[in-house]
Coordinates of C-alpha atoms in Angstrom, one line a residue:
Chain A
M5 CA -21.3 25.3 4.5
R6 CA -20.0 21.8 3.6
L7 CA -17.3 20.0 5.6
R8 CA -15.6 17.2 3.6
V9 CA -12.7 14.9 4.6
D10 CA -10.9 13.1 1.8
L11 CA -9.2 10.2 3.4
L12 CA -6.8 10.3 0.4
P13 CA -6.2 13.2 -2.0
H14 CA -8.5 13.1 -5.0
G15 CA -10.8 15.2 -7.0
N16 CA -11.3 18.9 -7.3
Y17 CA -11.5 21.4 -4.5
P18 CA -13.8 24.4 -5.1
D19 CA -12.9 26.5 -2.1
V20 CA -10.8 25.9 1.0
V21 CA -8.4 22.9 1.2
V22 CA -6.5 21.9 4.4
I23 CA -3.7 19.5 3.8
V24 CA -2.9 17.1 6.6
D25 CA 0.3 15.0 6.8
V26 CA 0.9 14.7 10.5
L27 CA 3.8 12.3 10.2
R28 CA 5.6 14.4 9.3
A29 CA 5.5 17.0 6.5
T30 CA 2.9 19.4 7.8
T31 CA 4.1 19.2 11.4
T32 CA 7.6 20.0 10.1
A33 CA 6.3 22.8 7.9
V34 CA 4.7 24.5 11.0
A35 CA 8.0 24.0 12.9
Y36 CA 10.1 25.7 10.1
L37 CA 7.8 28.8 10.1
E38 CA 7.6 28.7 13.9
R39 CA 11.4 28.9 14.0
G40 CA 11.5 32.0 11.8
A41 CA 11.6 30.8 8.2
D42 CA 10.4 33.4 5.7
A43 CA 8.7 30.9 3.4
L44 CA 8.5 27.3 2.4
L45 CA 8.7 26.1 -1.2
L46 CA 7.0 22.8 -1.6
T47 CA 8.1 20.8 -4.7
A48 CA 6.4 17.8 -6.3
T49 CA 9.8 16.0 -6.8
P50 CA 13.2 16.0 -5.2
E51 CA 14.7 17.0 -8.6
V52 CA 12.9 20.3 -8.6
A53 CA 14.2 21.0 -5.1
L54 CA 17.8 20.1 -6.0
A55 CA 17.6 22.2 -9.2
L56 CA 16.9 25.3 -7.1
R57 CA 20.4 25.0 -5.6
P58 CA 22.9 24.1 -8.3
E59 CA 26.1 22.7 -7.0
G60 CA 28.7 25.4 -6.1
E61 CA 26.2 28.2 -6.4
S62 CA 25.1 30.3 -3.5
T63 CA 21.3 30.4 -3.2
P64 CA 18.9 31.5 -0.4
Y65 CA 17.5 28.0 -0.1
L66 CA 17.8 25.3 2.4
L67 CA 16.5 21.8 1.4
G68 CA 14.5 19.6 3.6
G69 CA 12.8 16.3 2.8
E70 CA 12.6 12.5 3.0
R71 CA 11.8 9.4 1.0
G72 CA 10.4 6.5 3.0
G73 CA 11.2 8.4 6.2
L74 CA 14.9 8.8 5.4
P75 CA 16.8 11.9 4.4
I76 CA 17.3 12.7 0.7
P77 CA 21.0 12.8 -0.6
G78 CA 22.0 16.4 -1.1
F79 CA 19.4 17.8 1.2
D80 CA 20.3 19.8 4.3
F81 CA 17.6 18.4 6.5
G82 CA 15.4 15.4 6.9
N83 CA 11.7 15.8 7.5
S84 CA 12.0 16.0 11.2
P85 CA 10.0 18.5 13.2
V86 CA 12.3 17.9 16.2
E87 CA 15.3 18.8 14.1
A88 CA 13.5 21.9 12.7
A89 CA 12.4 23.0 16.1
G90 CA 16.0 23.0 17.3
Q91 CA 17.3 25.4 14.7
N92 CA 16.8 29.1 13.8
F93 CA 15.5 29.7 10.2
T94 CA 15.2 33.4 10.4
G95 CA 15.5 34.9 7.0
K96 CA 15.7 31.5 5.3
T97 CA 13.5 29.9 2.7
V98 CA 13.2 26.1 3.1
V99 CA 12.5 24.0 0.0
M100 CA 10.5 20.9 1.1
N101 CA 9.9 17.6 -0.7
T102 CA 8.4 14.6 1.0
T103 CA 6.9 11.3 0.0
N104 CA 3.3 12.2 0.3
G105 CA 2.6 15.6 1.8
T106 CA 4.1 17.9 -0.8
G107 CA 2.4 15.9 -3.6
A108 CA -1.0 16.3 -1.8
A109 CA -0.4 20.1 -1.6
H110 CA 0.2 20.2 -5.4
T111 CA -3.0 18.3 -6.0
A112 CA -4.9 20.7 -3.8
A113 CA -3.4 23.8 -5.2
H114 CA -4.5 22.8 -8.7
S115 CA -8.1 23.8 -7.9
G116 CA -8.4 25.1 -4.4
K117 CA -8.9 28.8 -3.8
H118 CA -7.3 28.8 -0.3
V119 CA -4.8 26.1 0.7
F120 CA -3.5 25.7 4.2
L121 CA -1.2 23.1 5.9
A122 CA -2.5 21.6 9.1
A123 CA -1.1 19.2 11.7
L124 CA -2.1 18.4 15.3
T125 CA 0.4 21.1 16.4
N126 CA -1.6 23.9 14.8
A127 CA -5.0 22.3 14.6
H128 CA -7.0 24.9 16.4
A129 CA -5.4 27.8 14.5
A130 CA -5.8 26.0 11.2
A131 CA -9.5 25.3 11.8
R132 CA -10.1 29.0 12.6
R133 CA -8.2 30.1 9.5
A134 CA -10.2 27.7 7.3
R135 CA -13.5 28.8 8.8
A136 CA -12.7 32.4 8.2
A137 CA -11.7 31.9 4.5
A138 CA -14.4 29.5 3.4
T139 CA -17.5 30.5 1.5
E140 CA -18.9 27.1 0.5
E141 CA -16.7 24.2 1.4
I142 CA -13.8 23.2 3.7
A143 CA -12.1 20.1 2.4
I144 CA -9.7 18.5 4.8
V145 CA -7.3 16.3 2.7
C146 CA -5.4 13.5 4.3
A147 CA -2.1 12.9 2.5
G148 CA -1.8 9.2 3.5
T149 CA 1.2 7.0 3.0
D150 CA 2.0 5.7 -0.5
N151 CA -1.7 5.8 -1.5
H152 CA -2.8 4.1 1.6
V153 CA -5.0 5.8 4.2
G154 CA -3.0 6.8 7.3
L155 CA -4.7 6.5 10.7
E156 CA -2.7 9.5 12.0
D157 CA -4.0 11.8 9.3
V158 CA -7.6 10.6 9.7
Y159 CA -7.3 11.2 13.4
A160 CA -6.0 14.7 12.9
A161 CA -8.7 15.4 10.3
G162 CA -11.2 14.4 13.0
V163 CA -9.6 16.9 15.4
L164 CA -10.0 19.6 12.9
A165 CA -13.5 18.6 12.1
E166 CA -14.4 18.7 15.8
Y167 CA -13.0 22.2 16.1
L168 CA -14.9 23.3 13.0
L169 CA -18.2 21.8 14.2
A170 CA -17.8 23.8 17.4
M171 CA -17.5 27.0 15.3
G172 CA -20.7 26.7 13.2
E173 CA -23.1 24.7 11.2
F174 CA -21.8 22.3 8.5
S175 CA -23.2 19.5 6.4
V176 CA -20.7 16.7 6.7
D177 CA -19.8 13.9 4.3
D178 CA -18.9 10.3 5.1
G179 CA -15.2 11.0 5.3
A180 CA -15.9 13.6 8.0
R181 CA -18.1 11.1 9.9
I182 CA -15.4 8.5 9.7
A183 CA -12.7 11.0 10.9
L184 CA -14.8 12.2 13.8
T185 CA -15.5 8.6 14.8
V186 CA -11.7 7.8 14.7
R187 CA -10.9 11.0 16.7
R188 CA -13.5 10.3 19.4
N189 CA -12.6 6.7 19.8
G190 CA -8.9 6.6 18.9
G191 CA -7.5 7.5 22.3
N192 CA -5.3 10.6 22.9
P193 CA -3.1 12.0 20.1
L194 CA 0.1 10.1 21.1
E195 CA -1.8 6.8 21.4
A196 CA -3.4 7.4 17.9
L197 CA -0.1 8.3 16.2
G198 CA 1.8 5.5 18.0
S199 CA -0.7 2.9 16.8
S200 CA -0.6 4.0 13.2
G201 CA 1.4 2.0 10.7
H202 CA 3.5 5.0 9.8
G203 CA 4.1 5.9 13.5
A204 CA 5.4 2.4 14.1
H205 CA 7.6 2.7 11.0
L206 CA 9.2 5.9 12.3
T207 CA 9.7 4.5 15.7
R208 CA 11.6 1.5 14.1
L209 CA 13.8 4.1 12.3
G210 CA 14.6 5.6 15.7
L211 CA 12.4 8.7 15.2
S212 CA 9.9 8.2 18.0
E213 CA 10.7 11.7 19.3
D214 CA 9.2 13.1 16.0
V215 CA 6.0 11.1 16.7
R216 CA 5.9 12.5 20.2
Y217 CA 6.4 16.0 18.9
A218 CA 3.7 15.6 16.2
A219 CA 1.2 14.5 18.9
G220 CA 1.4 17.9 20.6
L221 CA -2.1 19.4 20.2
S222 CA -2.4 23.1 19.2
T223 CA 1.0 24.0 20.4
S224 CA 1.4 26.6 17.6
T225 CA -0.8 29.3 16.1
I226 CA 1.1 29.4 12.8
V227 CA -0.8 28.2 9.7
P228 CA 1.3 27.7 6.5
T229 CA -0.8 29.4 3.9
L230 CA -0.4 29.1 0.1
T231 CA 0.8 32.5 -1.3
R232 CA 0.6 32.9 -5.0
D233 CA 3.0 35.6 -6.3
D234 CA 5.2 36.2 -9.3
S235 CA 8.4 35.6 -7.3
T236 CA 7.6 31.9 -6.7
P237 CA 10.0 29.6 -8.6
D238 CA 8.4 27.3 -11.3
Q239 CA 6.9 24.0 -10.1
T240 CA 6.9 25.1 -6.5
L241 CA 4.2 26.2 -4.1
K242 CA 5.1 29.0 -1.7
F243 CA 3.7 28.8 1.9
T244 CA 4.1 31.6 4.4
A245 CA 3.1 32.0 8.0
G246 CA -0.6 32.9 8.3
Chain B
M10 CA -1.5 -13.4 8.0
R11 CA -2.1 -9.8 7.0
L12 CA -5.5 -8.2 7.2
R13 CA -5.8 -5.1 5.1
V14 CA -8.8 -2.8 4.4
D15 CA -8.6 -0.5 1.4
L16 CA -11.1 2.3 2.0
L17 CA -11.2 2.8 -1.7
P18 CA -10.0 0.3 -4.4
H19 CA -6.3 0.8 -5.3
G20 CA -3.1 -1.1 -5.8
N21 CA -2.3 -4.7 -6.3
Y22 CA -3.8 -7.6 -4.4
P23 CA -1.5 -10.6 -4.0
D24 CA -3.9 -13.1 -2.5
V25 CA -7.6 -12.9 -1.3
V26 CA -9.7 -9.9 -2.1
V27 CA -13.2 -9.3 -0.7
I28 CA -15.1 -6.6 -2.5
V29 CA -17.7 -4.7 -0.4
D30 CA -20.3 -2.5 -2.0
V31 CA -23.1 -2.7 0.5
L32 CA -25.4 -0.1 -1.1
R33 CA -26.1 -2.0 -3.2
A34 CA -24.1 -4.0 -5.7
T35 CA -22.7 -6.8 -3.5
T36 CA -26.0 -7.1 -1.4
T37 CA -27.9 -7.5 -4.7
A38 CA -25.4 -10.0 -6.0
V39 CA -25.9 -12.2 -3.0
A40 CA -29.7 -11.9 -3.5
Y41 CA -29.5 -13.0 -7.1
L42 CA -27.6 -16.1 -6.2
E43 CA -29.8 -16.7 -3.2
R44 CA -32.8 -16.7 -5.5
G45 CA -31.3 -19.3 -7.7
A46 CA -29.2 -17.6 -10.4
D47 CA -26.6 -19.9 -12.0
A48 CA -24.1 -17.1 -12.3
L49 CA -23.4 -13.4 -12.3
L50 CA -21.4 -11.7 -15.0
L51 CA -20.0 -8.4 -13.8
T52 CA -19.1 -5.9 -16.5
A53 CA -16.9 -2.8 -16.3
T54 CA -19.4 -0.7 -18.4
P55 CA -23.1 -0.8 -19.3
E56 CA -22.1 -1.1 -23.0
V57 CA -20.5 -4.5 -22.4
A58 CA -23.6 -5.6 -20.6
L59 CA -25.9 -4.4 -23.4
A60 CA -23.7 -6.0 -26.1
L61 CA -24.3 -9.4 -24.5
R62 CA -27.9 -9.2 -25.5
P63 CA -28.3 -7.7 -29.0
E64 CA -31.8 -6.3 -29.7
G65 CA -34.1 -8.9 -31.0
E66 CA -31.9 -11.8 -30.1
S67 CA -32.7 -14.4 -27.6
T68 CA -29.9 -14.8 -25.0
P69 CA -29.7 -16.5 -21.6
Y70 CA -28.9 -13.2 -20.0
L71 CA -30.9 -10.8 -17.8
L72 CA -29.4 -7.4 -17.2
G73 CA -29.3 -5.6 -13.9
G74 CA -27.7 -2.4 -12.9
E75 CA -27.8 1.3 -12.1
R76 CA -26.1 4.6 -12.6
G77 CA -26.4 7.1 -9.7
G78 CA -28.9 4.7 -8.0
L79 CA -31.3 4.7 -11.0
P80 CA -32.0 1.9 -13.5
I81 CA -30.1 1.8 -16.8
P82 CA -32.2 2.1 -20.0
G83 CA -32.5 -1.3 -21.7
F84 CA -31.8 -3.2 -18.5
D85 CA -34.3 -5.6 -17.0
F86 CA -33.6 -4.8 -13.3
G87 CA -32.3 -1.9 -11.3
N88 CA -29.7 -2.7 -8.6
S89 CA -32.3 -3.5 -5.9
P90 CA -31.8 -6.4 -3.5
V91 CA -35.5 -6.2 -2.6
E92 CA -36.5 -6.5 -6.2
A93 CA -34.0 -9.4 -6.7
A94 CA -35.2 -11.2 -3.5
G95 CA -38.8 -11.1 -4.8
Q96 CA -38.0 -13.0 -8.0
N97 CA -36.9 -16.5 -9.0
F98 CA -33.7 -16.6 -11.1
T99 CA -33.3 -20.3 -11.3
G100 CA -31.4 -21.2 -14.4
K101 CA -30.7 -17.6 -15.3
T102 CA -27.4 -15.7 -15.6
V103 CA -27.6 -12.1 -14.5
V104 CA -25.3 -9.5 -16.1
M105 CA -24.5 -6.8 -13.6
N106 CA -23.2 -3.3 -14.1
T107 CA -23.2 -0.7 -11.3
T108 CA -21.6 2.7 -10.7
N109 CA -18.9 1.5 -8.3
G110 CA -19.1 -2.1 -7.3
T111 CA -18.5 -3.8 -10.6
G112 CA -15.5 -1.6 -11.4
A113 CA -14.0 -2.4 -8.0
A114 CA -14.4 -6.1 -8.8
H115 CA -12.5 -5.7 -12.1
T116 CA -9.7 -3.8 -10.3
A117 CA -9.4 -6.7 -7.8
A118 CA -9.6 -9.4 -10.3
H119 CA -6.6 -7.9 -12.2
S120 CA -4.2 -9.3 -9.6
G121 CA -6.1 -11.1 -6.8
K122 CA -5.9 -14.9 -6.6
H123 CA -9.3 -15.4 -5.0
V124 CA -12.0 -12.7 -5.3
F125 CA -15.2 -12.8 -3.3
L126 CA -18.2 -10.4 -3.0
A127 CA -19.3 -9.5 0.5
A128 CA -22.1 -7.5 2.0
L129 CA -23.5 -7.3 5.5
T130 CA -26.1 -9.9 4.5
N131 CA -23.4 -12.6 3.9
A132 CA -20.6 -11.2 6.1
H133 CA -20.0 -14.2 8.3
A134 CA -19.9 -16.6 5.5
A135 CA -17.7 -14.3 3.4
A136 CA -15.2 -14.0 6.3
R137 CA -15.1 -17.8 6.7
R138 CA -14.5 -18.3 2.9
A139 CA -11.8 -15.6 2.9
R140 CA -10.0 -17.1 5.9
A141 CA -10.1 -20.6 4.3
A142 CA -8.7 -19.4 1.0
A143 CA -6.0 -17.0 2.2
T144 CA -2.3 -17.9 2.5
E145 CA -0.8 -14.5 3.1
E146 CA -3.2 -11.6 3.0
I147 CA -6.9 -10.9 3.1
A148 CA -7.7 -7.5 1.5
I149 CA -11.1 -6.1 2.1
V150 CA -11.8 -3.5 -0.6
C151 CA -14.5 -0.9 -0.1
A152 CA -16.0 0.2 -3.4
G153 CA -17.0 3.7 -2.2
T154 CA -19.2 6.1 -4.2
D155 CA -17.7 7.9 -7.2
N156 CA -14.2 7.8 -5.7
H157 CA -15.3 8.9 -2.3
V158 CA -15.1 6.7 0.8
G159 CA -18.5 5.3 1.7
L160 CA -19.3 5.0 5.4
E161 CA -21.5 2.0 4.8
D162 CA -18.7 0.1 3.1
V163 CA -16.2 1.0 5.8
Y164 CA -18.7 -0.2 8.5
A165 CA -19.2 -3.5 6.7
A166 CA -15.4 -3.9 6.3
G167 CA -15.2 -3.5 10.0
V168 CA -17.8 -6.2 10.5
L169 CA -15.8 -8.6 8.3
A170 CA -12.6 -7.6 10.1
E171 CA -14.2 -8.3 13.4
Y172 CA -15.3 -11.8 12.3
L173 CA -11.8 -12.5 10.9
L174 CA -10.1 -11.4 14.1
A175 CA -12.3 -13.9 16.0
M176 CA -11.0 -16.6 13.6
G177 CA -7.3 -16.2 14.1
E178 CA -4.2 -14.0 14.3
F179 CA -3.7 -11.1 11.8
S180 CA -1.4 -8.1 11.5
V181 CA -3.8 -5.3 10.7
D182 CA -3.2 -2.1 8.7
D183 CA -4.5 1.4 9.3
G184 CA -7.5 0.9 7.1
A185 CA -8.5 -2.1 9.2
R186 CA -8.0 -0.2 12.4
I187 CA -10.2 2.6 11.0
A188 CA -12.9 0.2 9.8
L189 CA -12.9 -1.6 13.2
T190 CA -13.3 1.7 15.0
V191 CA -16.2 2.7 12.7
R192 CA -17.9 -0.7 13.2
R193 CA -17.5 -0.6 17.0
N194 CA -18.7 3.0 17.4
G195 CA -21.1 3.4 14.4
G196 CA -24.3 2.0 15.9
N197 CA -26.2 -0.9 14.6
P198 CA -26.1 -1.8 10.9
L199 CA -29.3 0.1 10.0
E200 CA -28.1 3.2 11.9
A201 CA -24.8 3.1 10.1
L202 CA -26.3 2.6 6.6
G203 CA -28.9 5.2 7.3
S204 CA -26.4 7.8 8.4
S205 CA -24.2 7.3 5.3
G206 CA -24.4 9.8 2.4
H207 CA -25.3 7.1 0.0
G208 CA -28.0 5.6 2.3
A209 CA -29.6 9.1 2.5
H210 CA -29.4 9.4 -1.3
L211 CA -31.2 6.1 -1.8
T212 CA -33.8 7.1 0.8
R213 CA -34.5 10.3 -1.1
L214 CA -35.0 8.2 -4.3
G215 CA -37.6 6.2 -2.4
L216 CA -35.4 3.1 -1.9
S217 CA -35.3 3.0 1.8
E218 CA -36.4 -0.6 1.8
D219 CA -33.2 -1.5 0.0
V220 CA -31.2 0.2 2.8
R221 CA -33.2 -1.8 5.3
Y222 CA -32.6 -5.0 3.4
A223 CA -28.9 -4.3 3.1
A224 CA -28.6 -3.8 6.9
G225 CA -29.6 -7.4 7.6
L226 CA -26.6 -9.0 9.2
S227 CA -25.5 -12.5 8.0
T228 CA -28.9 -13.5 6.7
S229 CA -27.3 -15.5 3.8
T230 CA -24.5 -18.0 3.6
I231 CA -23.9 -17.5 -0.1
V232 CA -20.6 -16.0 -1.1
P233 CA -20.3 -14.9 -4.8
T234 CA -16.9 -16.3 -5.9
L235 CA -14.9 -15.3 -8.9
T236 CA -14.9 -18.3 -11.2
R237 CA -12.4 -18.2 -14.1
D238 CA -13.3 -20.5 -17.0
D239 CA -13.2 -20.5 -20.8
S240 CA -17.0 -20.0 -21.1
T241 CA -16.9 -16.5 -19.6
P242 CA -17.6 -13.8 -22.2
D243 CA -14.9 -11.3 -22.8
Q244 CA -14.7 -8.3 -20.5
T245 CA -16.9 -9.9 -17.9
L246 CA -16.1 -11.6 -14.5
K247 CA -18.2 -14.6 -13.6
F248 CA -19.2 -15.1 -10.0
T249 CA -21.0 -18.2 -8.8
A250 CA -22.4 -19.2 -5.5
G251 CA -19.7 -20.4 -3.1

């Protein structure tokens, strides 16, 4: 079995793909499902999200997302896991669009057989699900920030890689070696996230509670899992709790 | 002053760019100049290199390069620093084309003001040259291997970053933080290069002496420096010893 870490999304994925966007898309996705949401619909653009809820019409959708860390006009929620964790989403479907994470999921879904969303908050469960589904390769894909590698995602990829290596034998690539080195020498999760460029950016925006929340290790056992069915609206990816 | 490490080439470079392709393009480039070559012409494709020396014509050019680690048909040399170090290139111009490194140089030259080639073998000199030329940013750009991050390049970027941090104040990005962590925890240069995927590939091809050569730290003070002049053939970048 191969274990591969892409420090940025690229290329084709033959088997299992685990998308990591710790600050904050995948952390928030876990929180929505943890708080009862039926499903998440990830869109590649805000326009696709807004089109799912035409003005004045009643639809079953809530919209959550951000650009540059800030809420998107017309959306119900930002991309805050703390905000999500404080609400009840039972029976709701949340449409998500974010700067990096949702695009990475679309890249992965293009070729991957099994696609999961992982954060630090569900790292152990995500590693177990990935291991159970994989037949040849697990690719952990870091979303990064605006095409730049994000320390927080590489650290989380290292946490996932460490869990996976404890579960069985893998041949690892250079990306996995780098992620493991960062994980083992990058301090505790809060130190790692706090020292990342995007963590500092969020703190400047007054969102340090989100950084703290995202640093919670394996606090959830929910793994957002790509679910391909006919009822999924065009240009969206449906993730349900796995 | 900003210090930025791109773990793969991307984006725009406003000021100084240092290209790193330790296994083996930039290591070999240093060796050619160390052994007396007047200049290096880096091409984006093998075809451009071959067109500089039409069959049967006498030209001042020698051709060096590889694809997947192996020599290119019609070229005089592979991409081996050991081979280069064993020859005398006085008065010669070497046209280089390699799988990753020469493409990264073309990406960098598109926007960068000052472009240098760095390897472990000239790391200290390259850091000093970059520091002297920079006014706002030093971007260390890892060439990687076929769009995948290469551990050997990230390690070397960490070595360069460490030298630079000893020379003055920098704000560092996440890529630089990751490279420094890999440098400080990745063992000595030979261990780091040997454990990389590309180092293992070269060893399987019987080229372990090149890996050993490339692990020599600061054995040269030559820094291949992009030189823009009217005599440079189209679609090539001229580097001379700086």
